[in-house]
Amino acid sequence: MRNRTLGLGIIATIVIILNVGCEDKKAVSFVDDNWSDANLVRGGLLYDKWWKINSVAEPTSNFDPIWSSQTTNSRSGSATWRCKECHGWDYIGKNGRYSSGSHYTGFEGVWEARLKDKADVFDAIKDDGGNHDLSAELSDNDVLDLTKFILDGLVDITLYVDANGVALGDTTNGKSLYESACASCHGSDGNSLDFKSDDGIQGVGWAANDNPQEILHKIRWGHPGSDPEMPSMVEKGKSDQDCADILAYSQKLPQ
Ligand code: HEC
Ligand code: HEC
């Protein structure tokens, strides 16, 4: 009897020892256990502007120490916490649209991460206690949805937008999709909603030419916090090429 108790005690001790120092194991099991519930569309929206989606307060400080490790992008406050600000709308960071100009940070994209193990991507985003620590701002479910987006939601931008920013799509298919999926809110000419307070109207035609990489992302996933809510074309079952076709037609709208 005494031996049996001792034996159980030893086993319990071993189990405790195995659990301590196995942070990775915990992420693996959380990610594996919940992977089928990961929400791809929500991940795409979080990547754009997470605080509009998870109802956490908009940050007022900078995302340090990472942000202050660069000096080329002079933005401050909440902008420094957006995934897209460092990793790009085209997901290739310093190798893409943000390779120069005011958004340049020199940071890598997340394109290569799509091929990594999902638990490793989860840990890289959450990075509890590290430089990329988002554990106070993002719940494990938020990080899971972002992980899903990185593994399954990225596109190779070179297939859909050329080096001059021209969308590679069929404007005939784009027009019919635009008329059925976009015109009810943005108008047939794209100018029913004015996105900026500048002179004139900055509508869909302007936006699609100004930043095609961003607008392809928004056509696919929606616009976080928009009222009425802009739908995700991926959620509506449209292919990436359909989305590029909508972008190509949008670039032809009056600006
Ligand atoms: C202020 C800039 C910045 C922001 C904002 C940022 N990251 Fe990062 N991210 C980095 C840097 C720099 C690295 C490289 C590793 C490091 O320094 O921790 C990185 C690494 C990563 C990696 C690992 C990449 C790989 O190939 O292994 C992933 C995935 C990632 N970030 C996703 C995200 C997501 C999702 C968000 C938004 C919730 C985000 N990041 C916000 C700068 C940023
Ligand atoms: C249910 C209404 C609705 C539908 C349908 C809709 N949108 Fe939107 N969209 C919005 C709202 C609201 C905003 C935010 C406007 C603002 O910020 O002033 C927005 C924002 C945008 C923006 C501006 C993004 C930015 O960076 O400011 C673009 C471009 C856009 N939509 C294009 C489209 C396209 C293309 C479609 C069709 C695939 C579409 N929208 C469908 C409501 C809609």
Coordinates of C-alpha atoms and ligand atoms in Angstrom, one line a residue:
M1 CA 0.0 0.0 0.0
R2 CA 2.8 2.4 1.0
N3 CA 4.7 1.5 -2.2
R4 CA 1.7 2.1 -4.3
T5 CA 1.1 5.6 -2.9
L6 CA 4.8 6.3 -3.3
G7 CA 4.6 5.1 -6.9
L8 CA 1.6 7.3 -7.7
G9 CA 3.4 10.2 -6.0
I10 CA 6.4 9.7 -8.3
I11 CA 4.3 9.5 -11.4
A12 CA 2.4 12.7 -10.3
T13 CA 5.8 14.4 -9.8
I14 CA 7.0 13.4 -13.2
V15 CA 3.8 14.6 -14.8
I16 CA 4.2 18.0 -13.1
I17 CA 7.9 18.2 -14.2
L18 CA 7.0 17.4 -17.8
N19 CA 4.3 20.1 -17.8
V20 CA 6.6 22.8 -16.5
G21 CA 8.8 24.2 -19.2
C22 CA 6.4 22.9 -21.9
E23 CA 4.9 26.3 -22.9
D24 CA 5.2 25.2 -26.5
K25 CA 3.2 22.0 -25.9
K26 CA 0.4 24.1 -24.5
A27 CA 0.3 26.3 -27.6
V28 CA 0.4 23.2 -29.8
S29 CA -2.6 21.6 -28.0
F30 CA -4.6 24.9 -27.9
V31 CA -4.0 25.4 -31.6
D32 CA -4.7 21.7 -32.5
D33 CA -7.8 21.5 -30.3
N34 CA -9.3 24.7 -31.7
W35 CA -8.1 24.7 -35.3
S36 CA -11.4 23.7 -36.8
D37 CA -13.0 26.8 -35.2
A38 CA -10.4 29.3 -36.4
N39 CA -12.1 32.1 -38.3
L40 CA -10.2 33.0 -41.5
V41 CA -12.3 36.1 -42.3
R42 CA -12.0 37.5 -38.8
G43 CA -8.2 36.9 -39.1
G44 CA -8.1 39.0 -42.2
L45 CA -10.0 41.8 -40.5
L46 CA -7.8 41.6 -37.4
Y47 CA -4.7 41.9 -39.6
D48 CA -6.1 45.2 -40.9
K49 CA -7.0 46.9 -37.6
W50 CA -7.5 44.4 -34.7
W51 CA -9.0 46.8 -32.2
K52 CA -12.0 47.4 -34.4
I53 CA -12.7 43.7 -34.3
N54 CA -11.8 42.5 -30.8
S55 CA -13.2 45.5 -28.9
V56 CA -9.9 46.1 -27.0
A57 CA -9.1 49.8 -26.5
E58 CA -7.2 51.4 -29.4
P59 CA -3.5 51.7 -28.3
T60 CA -2.1 55.1 -27.5
S61 CA 1.5 54.2 -27.0
N62 CA 3.9 52.8 -29.7
F63 CA 4.4 49.0 -30.2
D64 CA 7.8 49.0 -28.5
P65 CA 10.5 47.8 -28.4
I66 CA 10.0 46.7 -32.1
W67 CA 8.7 50.1 -33.3
S68 CA 11.6 52.1 -31.8
S69 CA 14.1 49.6 -33.4
Q70 CA 13.5 51.5 -36.7
T71 CA 13.5 55.2 -37.5
T72 CA 12.4 55.4 -41.1
N73 CA 8.6 55.2 -40.5
S74 CA 7.7 58.2 -38.3
R75 CA 4.1 57.2 -37.4
S76 CA 3.2 56.9 -33.8
G77 CA 0.4 55.5 -31.6
S78 CA -2.2 53.0 -32.8
A79 CA -0.8 52.9 -36.4
T80 CA 2.3 51.2 -35.1
W81 CA 0.3 48.3 -33.8
R82 CA -1.4 47.3 -37.1
C83 CA 0.0 44.1 -38.6
K84 CA -0.1 45.7 -42.0
E85 CA 2.0 48.6 -41.0
C86 CA 5.0 46.4 -40.5
H87 CA 4.2 43.3 -42.7
G88 CA 2.4 45.1 -45.5
W89 CA -0.9 44.8 -47.4
D90 CA 1.0 42.6 -49.8
Y91 CA 2.4 40.5 -46.9
I92 CA 6.0 40.9 -48.0
G93 CA 7.0 43.8 -45.8
K94 CA 10.2 45.4 -46.9
N95 CA 10.2 43.5 -50.2
G96 CA 6.9 45.0 -51.4
R97 CA 5.0 48.2 -51.6
Y98 CA 6.6 49.3 -48.3
S99 CA 10.2 48.9 -49.7
S100 CA 10.4 52.6 -49.8
G101 CA 8.4 55.7 -48.8
S102 CA 7.0 56.8 -45.5
H103 CA 5.8 53.3 -44.6
Y104 CA 9.3 51.8 -44.9
T105 CA 10.4 50.0 -41.7
G106 CA 12.8 47.4 -43.0
F107 CA 10.7 44.6 -41.4
E108 CA 10.1 41.3 -43.1
G109 CA 6.7 40.2 -44.3
V110 CA 4.7 37.2 -43.1
W111 CA 4.7 35.4 -46.5
E112 CA 7.3 32.8 -45.5
A113 CA 5.4 32.1 -42.3
R114 CA 2.5 30.6 -44.3
L115 CA 4.6 27.5 -44.7
K116 CA 5.5 27.2 -41.1
D117 CA 3.9 25.0 -38.4
K118 CA 0.7 26.6 -37.1
A119 CA 1.8 26.4 -33.5
D120 CA 5.0 28.2 -34.3
V121 CA 3.1 31.0 -36.1
F122 CA 0.8 31.3 -33.2
D123 CA 3.7 31.6 -30.8
A124 CA 5.4 34.2 -33.1
I125 CA 2.4 36.4 -33.1
K126 CA 1.5 36.2 -29.4
D127 CA 5.2 36.1 -28.3
D128 CA 4.3 36.3 -24.6
G129 CA 7.2 38.1 -22.9
G130 CA 9.2 38.7 -26.1
N131 CA 9.6 41.8 -28.3
H132 CA 6.5 41.0 -30.3
D133 CA 4.3 40.5 -27.3
L134 CA 0.7 41.0 -28.2
S135 CA -0.6 38.7 -25.3
A136 CA -2.3 41.6 -23.5
E137 CA -4.1 42.9 -26.6
L138 CA -5.1 39.7 -28.4
S139 CA -6.9 36.8 -26.9
D140 CA -5.8 33.3 -27.8
N141 CA -8.8 33.1 -30.1
D142 CA -7.7 36.3 -31.8
V143 CA -4.2 34.9 -32.3
L144 CA -5.7 31.6 -33.6
D145 CA -7.7 33.5 -36.2
L146 CA -4.6 35.5 -37.3
T147 CA -2.7 32.2 -37.5
K148 CA -5.4 30.8 -39.8
F149 CA -5.2 33.9 -41.9
I150 CA -1.5 33.7 -42.3
L151 CA -1.5 30.0 -43.2
D152 CA -4.6 30.0 -45.4
G153 CA -5.5 33.6 -46.4
L154 CA -2.4 35.2 -47.9
V155 CA -2.2 35.8 -51.7
D156 CA 0.9 36.1 -53.9
I157 CA 0.4 39.7 -54.8
T158 CA 2.4 39.4 -58.1
L159 CA -0.5 37.3 -59.5
Y160 CA -3.0 40.1 -59.1
V161 CA -1.3 43.5 -59.1
D162 CA 1.7 44.3 -61.4
A163 CA 4.8 46.3 -60.4
N164 CA 3.1 49.5 -61.6
G165 CA 0.0 48.9 -59.4
V166 CA -2.2 47.8 -62.3
A167 CA -4.7 45.1 -61.3
L168 CA -4.4 41.9 -63.3
G169 CA -8.0 41.0 -63.8
D170 CA -11.0 40.8 -66.2
T171 CA -13.0 44.0 -66.1
T172 CA -16.1 42.4 -67.6
N173 CA -16.4 39.8 -64.8
G174 CA -15.3 42.6 -62.4
K175 CA -18.1 44.9 -63.5
S176 CA -20.8 42.4 -63.0
L177 CA -19.5 41.4 -59.6
Y178 CA -19.1 45.1 -58.7
E179 CA -22.6 45.8 -59.7
S180 CA -24.0 43.0 -57.6
A181 CA -21.7 43.1 -54.6
C182 CA -20.5 46.7 -54.2
A183 CA -22.8 49.2 -56.0
S184 CA -25.6 49.1 -53.4
C185 CA -23.3 50.9 -50.9
H186 CA -20.7 52.6 -53.1
G187 CA -22.9 53.5 -56.1
S188 CA -22.3 52.4 -59.7
D189 CA -19.6 55.1 -60.0
G190 CA -18.0 54.2 -56.7
N191 CA -18.4 57.6 -55.3
S192 CA -21.4 57.4 -53.0
L193 CA -19.1 57.1 -50.0
D194 CA -16.3 59.6 -49.7
F195 CA -13.3 58.1 -47.8
K196 CA -11.4 61.3 -47.2
S197 CA -12.2 64.8 -46.3
D198 CA -9.9 66.2 -49.0
D199 CA -11.4 68.3 -51.9
G200 CA -13.6 66.3 -54.3
I201 CA -14.6 62.8 -53.7
Q202 CA -12.2 60.0 -52.8
G203 CA -14.3 56.9 -53.6
V204 CA -13.6 53.4 -54.8
G205 CA -11.9 54.4 -58.1
W206 CA -9.5 56.7 -56.2
A207 CA -8.8 54.1 -53.5
A208 CA -8.3 51.2 -56.0
N209 CA -5.7 53.2 -57.9
D210 CA -4.1 54.8 -54.8
N211 CA -3.4 51.5 -53.0
P212 CA -4.4 48.4 -55.0
Q213 CA -2.7 46.0 -52.5
E214 CA -4.8 47.4 -49.7
I215 CA -8.1 47.4 -51.6
L216 CA -7.5 43.8 -52.7
H217 CA -7.2 42.9 -49.0
K218 CA -10.4 44.8 -48.2
I219 CA -12.4 43.3 -51.1
R220 CA -11.4 39.8 -49.8
W221 CA -12.0 40.4 -46.1
G222 CA -14.1 43.6 -45.7
H223 CA -13.4 46.9 -43.9
P224 CA -13.1 46.6 -40.2
G225 CA -15.7 48.6 -38.3
S226 CA -17.5 49.9 -41.4
D227 CA -21.2 50.8 -40.9
P228 CA -23.0 49.3 -42.7
E229 CA -20.7 46.4 -42.5
M230 CA -18.8 45.8 -45.8
P231 CA -19.0 42.1 -46.7
S232 CA -16.0 39.8 -47.3
M233 CA -15.9 38.5 -50.9
V234 CA -14.0 35.4 -49.6
E235 CA -16.9 34.7 -47.3
K236 CA -19.3 35.1 -50.2
G237 CA -17.4 32.3 -52.0
K238 CA -15.6 34.5 -54.5
S239 CA -12.2 33.3 -55.8
D240 CA -9.1 35.4 -55.5
Q241 CA -9.2 36.0 -59.2
D242 CA -12.8 37.2 -58.9
C243 CA -11.6 39.7 -56.2
A244 CA -8.8 40.8 -58.5
D245 CA -11.4 41.3 -61.3
I246 CA -13.4 43.5 -59.0
L247 CA -10.2 45.5 -58.3
A248 CA -9.4 45.8 -62.0
Y249 CA -12.9 47.2 -62.7
S250 CA -12.7 49.5 -59.6
Q251 CA -9.5 51.0 -61.1
K252 CA -11.6 52.0 -64.1
L253 CA -14.2 53.9 -62.1
P254 CA -14.1 57.7 -62.1
Q255 CA -11.7 59.3 -59.7
Ligands
HEC1 C1 5.9 47.2 -35.2 C2 6.0 46.2 -36.2 C3 5.2 45.0 -36.2 C4 3.9 44.8 -36.0 C5 2.8 45.9 -35.7 C6 3.6 43.4 -36.1 N1 4.7 42.7 -36.3 FE1 4.9 40.8 -36.7 N2 6.9 40.9 -36.7 C7 7.6 42.1 -36.6 C8 9.0 41.8 -36.6 C9 10.2 42.8 -36.6 C10 9.1 40.4 -36.7 C11 10.4 39.5 -36.7 C12 10.6 38.8 -35.4 C13 10.7 39.6 -34.1 O1 11.5 40.6 -34.1 O2 10.0 39.3 -33.1 C14 7.8 39.9 -36.7 C15 7.5 38.5 -36.8 C16 6.2 38.1 -37.1 C17 5.9 36.7 -37.5 C18 6.8 35.5 -37.6 C19 7.3 35.6 -39.1 C20 8.1 34.3 -39.5 O3 8.4 34.2 -40.7 O4 8.4 33.5 -38.6 C21 4.5 36.6 -37.6 C22 3.7 35.4 -38.1 C23 4.0 38.0 -37.4 N3 5.0 38.8 -37.1 C24 2.7 38.3 -37.5 C25 2.1 39.5 -37.0 C26 0.7 39.8 -36.9 C27 -0.4 38.9 -37.2 C28 0.6 41.1 -36.4 C29 -0.6 41.9 -36.0 C30 -1.4 41.3 -34.9 C31 2.0 41.6 -36.3 N4 2.9 40.6 -36.7 C32 2.3 42.9 -35.9 C33 7.1 43.4 -36.6 C34 5.8 43.7 -36.4
HEC2 C1 -23.0 47.1 -47.1 C2 -22.3 48.2 -47.6 C3 -21.0 47.9 -48.4 C4 -20.8 47.0 -49.4 C5 -21.7 46.1 -50.0 C6 -19.4 47.3 -49.8 N1 -18.8 48.2 -49.0 FE1 -17.0 49.0 -49.2 N2 -17.2 50.1 -47.6 C7 -18.4 50.3 -46.9 C8 -18.3 51.2 -45.8 C9 -19.3 51.7 -44.8 C10 -16.9 51.7 -45.9 C11 -16.2 52.7 -45.0 C12 -16.4 54.0 -45.6 C13 -15.6 55.1 -44.8 O1 -14.7 54.8 -44.1 O2 -15.9 56.3 -45.1 C14 -16.3 51.0 -47.0 C15 -15.0 51.1 -47.4 C16 -14.5 50.7 -48.6 C17 -13.3 51.2 -49.2 C18 -12.3 52.2 -48.6 C19 -11.3 51.5 -47.8 C20 -10.4 52.5 -47.1 O3 -9.2 52.2 -47.1 O4 -10.8 53.5 -46.6 C21 -13.2 50.6 -50.5 C22 -12.1 50.8 -51.5 C23 -14.4 49.8 -50.6 N3 -15.2 49.9 -49.5 C24 -14.7 49.0 -51.8 C25 -15.7 48.1 -51.8 C26 -15.9 47.2 -52.9 C27 -15.0 47.0 -54.1 C28 -17.0 46.4 -52.6 C29 -17.6 45.2 -53.3 C30 -16.7 44.1 -53.3 C31 -17.6 47.0 -51.4 N4 -16.8 48.0 -50.9 C32 -18.7 46.6 -50.8 C33 -19.6 49.6 -47.2 C34 -19.8 48.7 -48.1

